[in-house]
Each structure stands twice: as C-alpha cells, then as structure tokens.
mmCIF file of C-alpha atoms and ligand atoms in Angstrom:
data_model
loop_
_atom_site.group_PDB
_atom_site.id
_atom_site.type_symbol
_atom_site.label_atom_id
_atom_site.label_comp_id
_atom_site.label_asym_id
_atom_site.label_seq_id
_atom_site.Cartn_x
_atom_site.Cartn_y
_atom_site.Cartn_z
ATOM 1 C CA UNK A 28 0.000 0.000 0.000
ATOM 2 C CA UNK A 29 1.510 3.463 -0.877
ATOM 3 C CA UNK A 30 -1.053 5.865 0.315
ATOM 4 C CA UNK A 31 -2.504 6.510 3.671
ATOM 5 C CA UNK A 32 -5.704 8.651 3.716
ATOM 6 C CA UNK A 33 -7.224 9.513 6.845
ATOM 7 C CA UNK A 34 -9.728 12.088 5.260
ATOM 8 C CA UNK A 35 -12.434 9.459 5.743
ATOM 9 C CA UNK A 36 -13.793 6.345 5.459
ATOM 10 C CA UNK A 37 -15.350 6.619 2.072
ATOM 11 C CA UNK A 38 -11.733 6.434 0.213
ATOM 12 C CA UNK A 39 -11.640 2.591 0.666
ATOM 13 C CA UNK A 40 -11.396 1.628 -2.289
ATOM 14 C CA UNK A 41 -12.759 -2.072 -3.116
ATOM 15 C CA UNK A 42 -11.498 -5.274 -2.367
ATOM 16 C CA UNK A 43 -9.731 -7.712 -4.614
ATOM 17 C CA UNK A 44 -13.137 -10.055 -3.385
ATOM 18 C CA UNK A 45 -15.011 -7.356 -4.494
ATOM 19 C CA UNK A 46 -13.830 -6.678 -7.891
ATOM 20 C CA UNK A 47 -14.086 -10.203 -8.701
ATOM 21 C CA UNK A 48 -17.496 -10.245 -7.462
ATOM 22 C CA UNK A 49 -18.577 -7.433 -9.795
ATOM 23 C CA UNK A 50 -17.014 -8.962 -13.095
ATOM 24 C CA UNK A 51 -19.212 -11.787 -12.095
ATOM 25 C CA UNK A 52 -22.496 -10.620 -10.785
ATOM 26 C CA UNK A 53 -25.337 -12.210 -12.442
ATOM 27 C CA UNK A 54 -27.361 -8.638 -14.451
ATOM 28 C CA UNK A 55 -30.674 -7.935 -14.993
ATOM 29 C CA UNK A 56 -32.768 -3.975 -15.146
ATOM 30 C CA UNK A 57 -33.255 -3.084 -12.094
ATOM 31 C CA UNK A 58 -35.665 -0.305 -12.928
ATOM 32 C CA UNK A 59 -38.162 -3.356 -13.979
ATOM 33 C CA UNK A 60 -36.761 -5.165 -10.544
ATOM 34 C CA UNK A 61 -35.080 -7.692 -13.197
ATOM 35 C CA UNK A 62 -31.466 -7.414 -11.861
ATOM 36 C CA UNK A 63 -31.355 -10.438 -9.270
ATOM 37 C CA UNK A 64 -28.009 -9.466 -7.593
ATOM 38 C CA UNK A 65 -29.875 -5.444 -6.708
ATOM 39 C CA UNK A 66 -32.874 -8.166 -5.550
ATOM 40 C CA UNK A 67 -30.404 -10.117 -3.548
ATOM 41 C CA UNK A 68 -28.583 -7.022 -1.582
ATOM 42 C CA UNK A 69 -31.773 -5.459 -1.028
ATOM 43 C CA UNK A 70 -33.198 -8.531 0.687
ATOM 44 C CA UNK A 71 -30.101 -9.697 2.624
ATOM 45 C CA UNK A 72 -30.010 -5.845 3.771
ATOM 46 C CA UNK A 73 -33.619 -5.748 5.286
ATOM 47 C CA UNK A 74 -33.272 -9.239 6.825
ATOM 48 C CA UNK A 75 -30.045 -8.222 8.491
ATOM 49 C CA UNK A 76 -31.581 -4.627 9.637
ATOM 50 C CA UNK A 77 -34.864 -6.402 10.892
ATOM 51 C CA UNK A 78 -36.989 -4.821 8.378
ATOM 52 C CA UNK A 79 -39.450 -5.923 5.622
ATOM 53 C CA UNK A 80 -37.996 -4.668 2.321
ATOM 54 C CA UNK A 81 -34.812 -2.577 1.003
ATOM 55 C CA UNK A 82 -33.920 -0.391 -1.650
ATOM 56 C CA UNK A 83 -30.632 0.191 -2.958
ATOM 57 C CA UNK A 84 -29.441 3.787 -3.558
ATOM 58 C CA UNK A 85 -26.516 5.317 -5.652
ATOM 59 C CA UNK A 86 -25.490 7.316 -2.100
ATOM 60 C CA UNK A 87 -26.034 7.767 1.577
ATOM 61 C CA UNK A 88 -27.664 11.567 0.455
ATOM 62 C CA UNK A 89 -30.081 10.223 -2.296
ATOM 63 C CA UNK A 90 -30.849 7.371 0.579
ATOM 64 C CA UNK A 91 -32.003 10.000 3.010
ATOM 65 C CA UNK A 92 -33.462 12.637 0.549
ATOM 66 C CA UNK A 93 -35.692 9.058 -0.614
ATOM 67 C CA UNK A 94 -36.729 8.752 3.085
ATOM 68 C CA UNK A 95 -37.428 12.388 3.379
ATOM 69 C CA UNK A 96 -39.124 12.656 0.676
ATOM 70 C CA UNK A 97 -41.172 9.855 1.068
ATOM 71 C CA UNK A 98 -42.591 10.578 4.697
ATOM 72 C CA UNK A 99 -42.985 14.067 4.107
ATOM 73 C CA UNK A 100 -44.964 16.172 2.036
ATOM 74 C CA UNK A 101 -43.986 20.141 0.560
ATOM 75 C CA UNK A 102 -44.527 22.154 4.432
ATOM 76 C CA UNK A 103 -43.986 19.258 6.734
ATOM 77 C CA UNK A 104 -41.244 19.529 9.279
ATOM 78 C CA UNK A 105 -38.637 16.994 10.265
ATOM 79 C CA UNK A 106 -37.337 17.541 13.527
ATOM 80 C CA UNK A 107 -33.377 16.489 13.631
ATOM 81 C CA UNK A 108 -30.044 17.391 15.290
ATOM 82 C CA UNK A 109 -28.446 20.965 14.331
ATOM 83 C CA UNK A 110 -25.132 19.130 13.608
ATOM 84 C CA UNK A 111 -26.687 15.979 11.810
ATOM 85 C CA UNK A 112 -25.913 15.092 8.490
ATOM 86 C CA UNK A 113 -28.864 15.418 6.472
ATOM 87 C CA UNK A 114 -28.725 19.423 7.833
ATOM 88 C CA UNK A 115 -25.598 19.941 7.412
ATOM 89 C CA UNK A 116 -23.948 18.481 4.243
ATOM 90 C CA UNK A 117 -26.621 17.208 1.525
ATOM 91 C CA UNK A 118 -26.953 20.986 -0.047
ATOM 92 C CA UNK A 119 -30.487 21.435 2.003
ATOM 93 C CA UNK A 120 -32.015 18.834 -0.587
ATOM 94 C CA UNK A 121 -34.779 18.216 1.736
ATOM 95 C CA UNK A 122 -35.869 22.079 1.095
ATOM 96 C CA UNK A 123 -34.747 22.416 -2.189
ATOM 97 C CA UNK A 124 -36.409 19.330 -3.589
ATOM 98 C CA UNK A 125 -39.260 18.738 -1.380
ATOM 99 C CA UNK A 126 -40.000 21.624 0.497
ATOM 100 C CA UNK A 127 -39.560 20.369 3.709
ATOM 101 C CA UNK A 128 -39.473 22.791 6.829
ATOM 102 C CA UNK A 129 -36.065 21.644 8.814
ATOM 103 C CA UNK A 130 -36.894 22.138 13.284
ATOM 104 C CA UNK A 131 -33.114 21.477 14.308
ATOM 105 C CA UNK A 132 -32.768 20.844 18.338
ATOM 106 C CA UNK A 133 -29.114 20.585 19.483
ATOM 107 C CA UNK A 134 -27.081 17.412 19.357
ATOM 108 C CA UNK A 135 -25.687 16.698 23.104
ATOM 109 C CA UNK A 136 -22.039 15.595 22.900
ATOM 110 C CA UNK A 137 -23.275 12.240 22.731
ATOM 111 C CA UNK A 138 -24.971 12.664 19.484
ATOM 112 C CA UNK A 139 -28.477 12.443 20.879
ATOM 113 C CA UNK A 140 -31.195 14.927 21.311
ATOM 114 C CA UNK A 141 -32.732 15.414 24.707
ATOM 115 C CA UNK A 142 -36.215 14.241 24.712
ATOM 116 C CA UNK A 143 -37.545 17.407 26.231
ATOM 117 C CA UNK A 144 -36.059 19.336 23.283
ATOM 118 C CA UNK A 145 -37.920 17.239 20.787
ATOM 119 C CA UNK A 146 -41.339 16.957 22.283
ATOM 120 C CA UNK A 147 -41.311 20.780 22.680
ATOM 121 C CA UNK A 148 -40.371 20.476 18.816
ATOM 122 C CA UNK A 149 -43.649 18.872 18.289
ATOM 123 C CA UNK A 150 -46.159 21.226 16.820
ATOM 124 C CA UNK A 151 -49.714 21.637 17.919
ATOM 125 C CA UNK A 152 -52.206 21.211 15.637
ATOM 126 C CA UNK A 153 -52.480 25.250 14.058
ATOM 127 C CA UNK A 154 -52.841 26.942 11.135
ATOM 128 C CA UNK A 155 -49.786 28.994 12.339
ATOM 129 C CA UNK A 156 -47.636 25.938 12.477
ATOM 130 C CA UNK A 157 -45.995 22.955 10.056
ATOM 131 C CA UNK A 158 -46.858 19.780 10.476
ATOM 132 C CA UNK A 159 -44.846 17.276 12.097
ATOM 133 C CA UNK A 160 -44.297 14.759 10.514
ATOM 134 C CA UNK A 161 -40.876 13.100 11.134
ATOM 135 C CA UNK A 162 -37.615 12.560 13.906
ATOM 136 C CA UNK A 163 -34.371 11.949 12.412
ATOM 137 C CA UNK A 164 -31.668 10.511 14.072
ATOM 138 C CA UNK A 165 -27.800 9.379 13.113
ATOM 139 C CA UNK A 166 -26.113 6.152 14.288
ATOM 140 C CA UNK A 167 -23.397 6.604 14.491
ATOM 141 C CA UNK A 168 -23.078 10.450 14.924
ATOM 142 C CA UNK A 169 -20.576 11.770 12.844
ATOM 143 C CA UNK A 170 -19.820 15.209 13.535
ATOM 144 C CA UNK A 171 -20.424 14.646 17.441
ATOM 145 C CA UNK A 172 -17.270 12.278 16.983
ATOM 146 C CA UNK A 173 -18.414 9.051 15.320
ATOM 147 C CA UNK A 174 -20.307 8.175 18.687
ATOM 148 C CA UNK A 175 -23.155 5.021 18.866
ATOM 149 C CA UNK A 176 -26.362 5.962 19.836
ATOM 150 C CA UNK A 177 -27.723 3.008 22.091
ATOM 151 C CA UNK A 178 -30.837 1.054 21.285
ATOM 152 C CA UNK A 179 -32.220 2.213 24.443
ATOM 153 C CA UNK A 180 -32.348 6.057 23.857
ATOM 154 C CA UNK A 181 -33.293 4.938 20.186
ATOM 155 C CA UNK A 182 -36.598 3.082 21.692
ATOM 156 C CA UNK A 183 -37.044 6.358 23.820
ATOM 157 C CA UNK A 184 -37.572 8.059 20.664
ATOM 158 C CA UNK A 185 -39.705 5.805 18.993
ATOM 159 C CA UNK A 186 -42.158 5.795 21.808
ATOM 160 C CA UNK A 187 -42.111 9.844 21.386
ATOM 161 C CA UNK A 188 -42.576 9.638 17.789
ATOM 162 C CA UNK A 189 -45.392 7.113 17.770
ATOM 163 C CA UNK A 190 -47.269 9.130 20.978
ATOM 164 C CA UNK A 191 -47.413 11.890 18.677
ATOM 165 C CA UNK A 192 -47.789 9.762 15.650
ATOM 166 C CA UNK A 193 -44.490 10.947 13.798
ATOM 167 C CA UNK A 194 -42.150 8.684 12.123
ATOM 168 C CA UNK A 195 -38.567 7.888 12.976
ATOM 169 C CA UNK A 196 -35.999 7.468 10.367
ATOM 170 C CA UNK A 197 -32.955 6.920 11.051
ATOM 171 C CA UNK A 198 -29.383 8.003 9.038
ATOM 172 C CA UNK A 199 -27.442 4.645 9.735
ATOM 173 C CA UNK A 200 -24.666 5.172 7.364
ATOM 174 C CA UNK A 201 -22.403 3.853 9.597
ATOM 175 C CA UNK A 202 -25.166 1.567 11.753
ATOM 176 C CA UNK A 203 -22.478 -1.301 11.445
ATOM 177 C CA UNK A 204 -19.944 0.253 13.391
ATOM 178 C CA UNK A 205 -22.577 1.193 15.672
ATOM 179 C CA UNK A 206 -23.320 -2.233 16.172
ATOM 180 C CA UNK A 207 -19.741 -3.827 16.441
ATOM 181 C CA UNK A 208 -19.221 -0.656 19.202
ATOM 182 C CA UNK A 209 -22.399 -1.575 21.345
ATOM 183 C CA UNK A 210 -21.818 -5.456 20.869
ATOM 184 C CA UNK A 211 -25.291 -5.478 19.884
ATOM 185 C CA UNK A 212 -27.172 -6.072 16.381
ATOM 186 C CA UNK A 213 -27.931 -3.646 13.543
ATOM 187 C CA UNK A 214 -31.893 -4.789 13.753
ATOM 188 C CA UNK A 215 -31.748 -4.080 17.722
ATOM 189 C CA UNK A 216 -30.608 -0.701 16.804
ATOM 190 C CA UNK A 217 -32.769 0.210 13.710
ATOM 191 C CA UNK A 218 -36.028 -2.276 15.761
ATOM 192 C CA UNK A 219 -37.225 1.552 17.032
ATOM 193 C CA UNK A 220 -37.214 3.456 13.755
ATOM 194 C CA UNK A 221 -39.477 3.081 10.331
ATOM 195 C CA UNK A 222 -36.841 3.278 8.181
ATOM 196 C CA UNK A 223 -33.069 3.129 8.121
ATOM 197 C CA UNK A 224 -30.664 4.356 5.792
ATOM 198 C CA UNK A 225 -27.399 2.199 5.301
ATOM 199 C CA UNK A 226 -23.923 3.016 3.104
ATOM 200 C CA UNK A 227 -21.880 0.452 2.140
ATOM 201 C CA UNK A 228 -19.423 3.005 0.321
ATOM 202 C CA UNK A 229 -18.080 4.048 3.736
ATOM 203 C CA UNK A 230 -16.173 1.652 6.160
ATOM 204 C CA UNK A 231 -17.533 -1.696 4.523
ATOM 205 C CA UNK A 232 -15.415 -0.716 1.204
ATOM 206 C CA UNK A 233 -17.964 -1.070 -1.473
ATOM 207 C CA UNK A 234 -17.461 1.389 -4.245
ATOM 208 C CA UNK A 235 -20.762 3.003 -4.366
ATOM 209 C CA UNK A 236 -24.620 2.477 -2.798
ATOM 210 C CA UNK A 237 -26.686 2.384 0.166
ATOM 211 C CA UNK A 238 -29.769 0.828 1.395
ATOM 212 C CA UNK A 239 -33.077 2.333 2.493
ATOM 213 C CA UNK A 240 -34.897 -0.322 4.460
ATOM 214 C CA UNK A 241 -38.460 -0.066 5.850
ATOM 215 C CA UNK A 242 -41.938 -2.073 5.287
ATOM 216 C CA UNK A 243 -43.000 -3.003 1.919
ATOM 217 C CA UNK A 244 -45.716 0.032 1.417
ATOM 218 C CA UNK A 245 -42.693 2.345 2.496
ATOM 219 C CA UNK A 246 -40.539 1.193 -0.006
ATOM 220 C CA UNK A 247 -43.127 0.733 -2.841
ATOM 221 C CA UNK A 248 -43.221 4.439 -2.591
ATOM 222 C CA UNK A 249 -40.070 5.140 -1.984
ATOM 223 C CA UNK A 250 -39.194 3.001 -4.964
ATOM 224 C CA UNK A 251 -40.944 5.885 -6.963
ATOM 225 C CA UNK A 252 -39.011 8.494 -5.352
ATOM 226 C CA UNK A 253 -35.473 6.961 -6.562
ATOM 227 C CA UNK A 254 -37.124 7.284 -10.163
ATOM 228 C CA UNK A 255 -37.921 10.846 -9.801
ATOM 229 C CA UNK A 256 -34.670 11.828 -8.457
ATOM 230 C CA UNK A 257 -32.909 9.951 -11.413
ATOM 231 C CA UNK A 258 -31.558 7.265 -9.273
ATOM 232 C CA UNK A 259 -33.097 4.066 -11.082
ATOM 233 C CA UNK A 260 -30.254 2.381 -12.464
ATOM 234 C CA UNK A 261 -30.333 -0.242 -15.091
ATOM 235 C CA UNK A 262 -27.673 -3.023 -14.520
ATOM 236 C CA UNK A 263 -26.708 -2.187 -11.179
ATOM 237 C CA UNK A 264 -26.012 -5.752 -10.104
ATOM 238 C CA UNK A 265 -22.245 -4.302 -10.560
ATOM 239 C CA UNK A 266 -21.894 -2.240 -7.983
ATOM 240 C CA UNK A 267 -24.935 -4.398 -5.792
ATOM 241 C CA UNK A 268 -22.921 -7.405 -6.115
ATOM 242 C CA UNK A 269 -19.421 -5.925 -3.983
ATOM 243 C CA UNK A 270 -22.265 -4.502 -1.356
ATOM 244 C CA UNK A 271 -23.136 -7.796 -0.812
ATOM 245 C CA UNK A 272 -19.749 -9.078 -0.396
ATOM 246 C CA UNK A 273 -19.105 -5.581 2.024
ATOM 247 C CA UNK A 274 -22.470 -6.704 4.159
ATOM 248 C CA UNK A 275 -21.198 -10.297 4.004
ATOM 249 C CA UNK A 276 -17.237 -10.269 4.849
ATOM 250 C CA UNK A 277 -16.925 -6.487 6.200
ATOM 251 C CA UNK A 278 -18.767 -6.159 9.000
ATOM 252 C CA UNK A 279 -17.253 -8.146 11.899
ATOM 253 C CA UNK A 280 -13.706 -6.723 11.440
ATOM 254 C CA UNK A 281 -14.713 -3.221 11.388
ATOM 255 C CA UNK A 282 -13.548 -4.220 15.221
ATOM 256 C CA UNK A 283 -10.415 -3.857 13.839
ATOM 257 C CA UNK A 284 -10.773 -0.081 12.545
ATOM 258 C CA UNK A 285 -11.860 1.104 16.151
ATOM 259 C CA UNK A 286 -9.106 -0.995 18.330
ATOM 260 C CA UNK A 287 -6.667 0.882 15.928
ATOM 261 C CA UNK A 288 -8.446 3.966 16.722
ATOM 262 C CA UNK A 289 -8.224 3.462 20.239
ATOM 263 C CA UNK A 290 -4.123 3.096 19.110
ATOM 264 C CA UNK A 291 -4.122 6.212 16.781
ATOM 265 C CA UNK A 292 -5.353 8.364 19.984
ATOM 266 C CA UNK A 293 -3.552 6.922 22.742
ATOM 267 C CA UNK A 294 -0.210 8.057 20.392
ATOM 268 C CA UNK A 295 -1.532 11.247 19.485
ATOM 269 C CA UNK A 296 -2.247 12.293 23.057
ATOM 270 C CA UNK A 297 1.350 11.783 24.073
ATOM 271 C CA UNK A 298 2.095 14.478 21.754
ATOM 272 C CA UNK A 299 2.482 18.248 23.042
ATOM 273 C CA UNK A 300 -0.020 20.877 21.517
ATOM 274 C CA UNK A 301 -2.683 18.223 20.694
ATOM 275 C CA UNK A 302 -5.763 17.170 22.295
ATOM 276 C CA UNK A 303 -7.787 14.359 21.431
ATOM 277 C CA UNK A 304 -11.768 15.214 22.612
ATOM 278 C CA UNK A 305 -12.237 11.504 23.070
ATOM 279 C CA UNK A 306 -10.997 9.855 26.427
ATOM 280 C CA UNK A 307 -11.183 6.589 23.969
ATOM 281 C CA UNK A 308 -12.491 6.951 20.017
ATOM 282 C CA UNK A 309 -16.135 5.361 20.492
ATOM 283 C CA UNK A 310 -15.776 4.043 17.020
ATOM 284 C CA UNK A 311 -13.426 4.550 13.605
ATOM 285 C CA UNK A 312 -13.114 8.719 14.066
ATOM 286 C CA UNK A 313 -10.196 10.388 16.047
ATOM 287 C CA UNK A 314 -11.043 14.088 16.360
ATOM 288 C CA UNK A 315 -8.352 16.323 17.396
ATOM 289 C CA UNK A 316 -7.866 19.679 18.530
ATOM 290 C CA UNK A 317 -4.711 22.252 18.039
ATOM 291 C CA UNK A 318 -3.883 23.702 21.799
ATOM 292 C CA UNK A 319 -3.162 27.254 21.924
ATOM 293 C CA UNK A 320 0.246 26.610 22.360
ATOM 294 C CA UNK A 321 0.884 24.607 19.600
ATOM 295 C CA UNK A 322 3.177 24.995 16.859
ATOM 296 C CA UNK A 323 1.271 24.790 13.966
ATOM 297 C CA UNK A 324 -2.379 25.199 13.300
ATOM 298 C CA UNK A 325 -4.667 22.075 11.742
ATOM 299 C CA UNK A 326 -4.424 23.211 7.949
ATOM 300 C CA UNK A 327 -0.674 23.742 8.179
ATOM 301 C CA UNK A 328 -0.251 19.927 9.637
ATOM 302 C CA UNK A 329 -2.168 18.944 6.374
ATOM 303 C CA UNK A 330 -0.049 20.843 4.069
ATOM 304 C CA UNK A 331 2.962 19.187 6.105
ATOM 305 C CA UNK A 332 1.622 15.744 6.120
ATOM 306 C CA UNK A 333 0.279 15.910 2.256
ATOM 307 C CA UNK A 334 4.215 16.459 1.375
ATOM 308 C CA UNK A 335 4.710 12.843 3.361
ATOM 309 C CA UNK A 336 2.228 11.215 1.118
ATOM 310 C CA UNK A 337 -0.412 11.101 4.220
ATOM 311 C CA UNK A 338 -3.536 12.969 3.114
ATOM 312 C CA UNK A 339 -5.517 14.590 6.239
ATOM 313 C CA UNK A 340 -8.563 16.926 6.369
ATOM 314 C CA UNK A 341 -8.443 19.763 8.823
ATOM 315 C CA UNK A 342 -11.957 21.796 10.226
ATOM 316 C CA UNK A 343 -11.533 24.804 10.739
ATOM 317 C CA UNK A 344 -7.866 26.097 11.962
ATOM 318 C CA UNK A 345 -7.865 23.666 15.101
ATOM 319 C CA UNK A 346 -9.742 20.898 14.830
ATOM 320 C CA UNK A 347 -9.261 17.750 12.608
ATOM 321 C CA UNK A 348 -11.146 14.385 12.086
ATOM 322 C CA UNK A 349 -8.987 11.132 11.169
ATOM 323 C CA UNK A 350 -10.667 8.173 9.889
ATOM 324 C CA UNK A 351 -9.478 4.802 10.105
ATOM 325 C CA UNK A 352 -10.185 2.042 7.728
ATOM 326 C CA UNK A 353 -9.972 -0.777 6.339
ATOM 327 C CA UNK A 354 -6.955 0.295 4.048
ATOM 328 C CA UNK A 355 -5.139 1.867 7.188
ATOM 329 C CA UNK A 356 -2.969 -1.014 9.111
ATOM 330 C CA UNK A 357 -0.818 -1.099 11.865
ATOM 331 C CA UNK A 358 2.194 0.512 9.936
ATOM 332 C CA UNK A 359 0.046 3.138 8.433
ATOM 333 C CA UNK A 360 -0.749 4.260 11.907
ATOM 334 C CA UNK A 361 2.825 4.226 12.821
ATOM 335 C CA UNK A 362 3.831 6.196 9.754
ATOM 336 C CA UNK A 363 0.860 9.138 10.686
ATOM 337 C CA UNK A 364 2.175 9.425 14.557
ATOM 338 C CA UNK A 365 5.828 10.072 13.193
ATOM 339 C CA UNK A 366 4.834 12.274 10.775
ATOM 340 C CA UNK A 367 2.374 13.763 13.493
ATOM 341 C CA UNK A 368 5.369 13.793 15.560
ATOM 342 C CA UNK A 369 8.089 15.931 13.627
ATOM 343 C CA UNK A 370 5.501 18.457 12.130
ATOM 344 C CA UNK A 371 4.435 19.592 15.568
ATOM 345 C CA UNK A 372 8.210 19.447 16.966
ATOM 346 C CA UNK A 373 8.913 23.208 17.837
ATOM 347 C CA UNK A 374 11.940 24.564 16.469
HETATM 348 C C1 LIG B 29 -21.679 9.975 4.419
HETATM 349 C C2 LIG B 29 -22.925 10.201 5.171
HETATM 350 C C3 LIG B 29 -24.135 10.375 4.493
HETATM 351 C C4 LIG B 29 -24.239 10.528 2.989
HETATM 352 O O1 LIG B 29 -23.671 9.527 2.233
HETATM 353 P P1 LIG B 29 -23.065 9.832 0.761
HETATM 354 O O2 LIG B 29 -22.979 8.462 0.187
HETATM 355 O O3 LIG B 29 -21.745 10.464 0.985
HETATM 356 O O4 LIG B 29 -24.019 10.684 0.039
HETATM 357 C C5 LIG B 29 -25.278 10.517 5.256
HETATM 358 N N1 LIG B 29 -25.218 10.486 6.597
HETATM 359 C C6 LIG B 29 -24.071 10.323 7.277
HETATM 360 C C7 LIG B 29 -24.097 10.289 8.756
HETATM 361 C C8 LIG B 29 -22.883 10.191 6.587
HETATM 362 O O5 LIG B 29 -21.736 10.070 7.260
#
C-alpha cells in the first residue's frame, strides 16, 4: 500500500473479493426489478436490519433525501439534530427538492437529542404551524465524533414519535460500526425506527450504494421516489454485487478499525499541543484539537503531512477528524504518529 488517507472512510477503495465479485455478478434492469443481484442485496439488507424490504441507492444523500421525501410532504417539518448530516452536508435537498421545513434541536455531545427538546419540537395542531411529521436521528453520529447511539435512547424516541404519531428514520450510514461498538445487532438498533438508511461506500469498502430499508408500502413508494430523483439504475447488479460481499465479509472486522483507533489516539495524546476530545475513540473517528500553544495550526499539519504522502482533512484552523479504515494497518498508523510527531516538533 503506498497511500494513507485519513480524510475518511469513504476512500476505501474495493477489495480484490469485491472486484471479482462485480465482473461476475449475475445482471438484470433493475428499474423493472429484473437485476437479481440489486434483488439479492436489497433482501439480505432488510433481513439483516430487521426490516421488511430494502432499496438500494446510488449514495447515503439520495438514501435520506428518498426517506425524506417519502414521509414528508412540501410544508412538513422533520425535527433532527443541528449538527446531523442530512442538515448539514446534503446541499439542504430536503428544502430544495421537497419543500420540507427543517426544526433542528441541538445534538448533546453524545450525538443524541434530549427528549424534552424534541417533544417541545412537536407542533400543535395550528394553522400557524408545520406539520410534524418526522424525527431523524444518526447512528453513528458523525460530527459529534463518530459516537453510537444506544438502542435504548433509540426506543425512547420511537415511543415519542409514535405518541405523537411521527415517524422515525434513522441516518445509519455507519449503523455497522454502531453495532460492532455496542456489541449489539444492527436490527436491535434500527427495531425503534421506520426506516433506516445504510452506506456500504463508507467503512464496509464497497465502491458506491446504500440501502433504504423499511416495510413493503414504504418502499413501494419510496421506490418511486429513486425514479424521480434519477436514481433508477439499469444493470446495477455491478456495484450491488461488492455490497453484498461488504455486508457479508466487512462487517465483523470493522472491530479492527476502532481498536486501531483506540491506538491512533492513545499516540496522538502523548504528543504536546494536541488534544484528542475523546478519552477513547467510540468508534473509527479520532477528532483532534490544536492547543493554543501549539506549533502549527490544523491546515498547516495537512499541508505538512500531504508532502509525506499522508492525506488529512483539517476543520476549521484547530480541529481535525482522522478516519481509520480498512486500508489503514498497523504501519500506516505508525507512519501518521511520526509524521504527526516531527511536524508539531517546535523549532
Ligand atoms: C456519508 C454520510 C451520508 C451521505 O452519504 P453519501 O454516500 O456520501 O451521500 C449521510 N449520513 C451520514 C451520517 C454520513 O456520514
């Protein structure tokens, strides 16, 4: 391996398993539901999530805007975290494209939302007012540091939604690691919510695609969705075919990816001018801060670090996420702390 790329998870490139799996897959049309290796992921998928049916996705954005769009109608509100995902970083689809009203509550450090803070988000019943019509959570939470959300609080939530009679959908693009963090199962996790949104382009090393699961009147709809947001694909049994190898063979050693996170930010820590906001990465996501005394700010440790051949993303001027992954061994992480080390030497 001659690259190490931290930037994030989504770099992994596929497998050799995986390639040989796509030059194989058996083809069909999926837009006439002929393409039995799409049939075959999308089945596995909602079997292993705990839910009736599954549709697969060209990305994790398309999978959530399809969820979105298919709860919600133009005015409705979805109530979600001010640091989630779907607010942040999918280009406000949900308003551009569907005319949904975003209610953001804040994310706790934890990456959940206090109960109190959604019910209050709950509208009454006024012409003043949206409608509610849907919670969103993410599992695991990625800007609040790649944390799992337990299937506990998730239940919580489901009990609020269905009091009110809102729906739950939850952003699961990285549910897996979720899982493998809380020792517990994907379904146990996604049991609470309608609908779950899976990628397998992230940690699991597919190339491309993710998974909406839900019941089978959900997806019927949502099926239509896809096709209005030009997502039907024809022989997608290409790409399908290395998500089923990524759901089959990738998710038990994603164990792997958070011990050597746990190793990534024990090392950093020892180094002067850094801080790592985790006492112990919950999952595959070290997030660092830059001290005030150190050396060198976050985007001057990338410029540094991109002349090593180690290619980082920084957030701001002090603060920087590092994603481990399947691509990133033992060595790699040995290679980053050095180079870590000698940029941030003071001279
Ligand atoms: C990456 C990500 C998405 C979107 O997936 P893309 O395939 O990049 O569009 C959605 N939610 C979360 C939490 C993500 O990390």
């Amino acid at each position: 391996m001659d690259w190490i790329d931290l930037r994030s998870d989504t770099v992994t490139l596929p497998t050799p398993e995986m390639r040989k799996a796509m030059a194989n897959a058996e083809l069909g049309d999926d837009v006439f539901g002929e393409d039995p290796t799409v049939n075959r992921l999308e089945a596995q998928m909602a079997e292993r999530l705990g839910k009736m049916a599954g549709l697969f996705i060209p990305s994790g954005t398309m999978g959530n805007l399809t969820a979105l769009l298919t709860h919600c109608g133009r005015g409705d509100e979805v109530i979600l975290g001010a640091l989630s995902h779907s607010f942040l970083y999918e280009a406000g689809g949900m308003a551009a494209l569907g005319g949904i009203h975003p209610f953001t509550v804040p994310n706790q450090s934890d990456g959940t939302l206090l109960l109190d803070d959604i019910e209050s988000a709950i509208r009454a019943d006024n012409p003043h007012y949206p409608i509610s019509r849907l919670i969103c959570l993410e599992n695991t939470h990625n800007r609040c540091g790649g944390v799992p959300i337990t299937a506990e609080y998730t239940r919580e939530v489901g009990d609020l939604a269905r009091q009110y009679s809102l729906k739950l959908h939850l952003d699961g693009a990285r549910i897996f690691n979720a899982a493998i963090a809380l020792d517990v199962s994907a379904a146990e996790l996604a049991a609470p919510a309608d609908t779950i949104m899976v990628c397998l382009s992230k940690a699991l090393c597919a190339p491309v695609g993710s998974v909406l699961c839900g019941d089978e009147d959900f997806i019927q709809r949502a099926r239509r969705v896809r096709k209005q947001l030009g997502g039907g694909m024809r022989q997608a049994g290409v790409i399908a075919a290395a998500g089923i190898v990524a759901l089959e063979n990738m998710v038990d050693r994603l164990a792997e990816d958070h011990k050597r996170a746990r190793l990534l930010a024990k090392r950093l820590r020892e180094i002067p001018g850094l801080s790592v906001e985790w006492e112990e990465p919950p999952t595959n996501m070290v997030y660092l801060q830059f001290n005030q005394d150190s050396p060198i700010s976050a985007p001057e440790l990338v410029k540094k670090c991109a002349e090593k051949g180690i290619k980082l993303s920084a957030i701001g001027s002090r603060r920087m996420r590092l994603v481990v992954h399947y691509w990133i061994d033992d060595q790699a992480i040995d290679t980053v702390v050095k180079a870590f080390e000698q940029s941030l030497k003071s001279d």
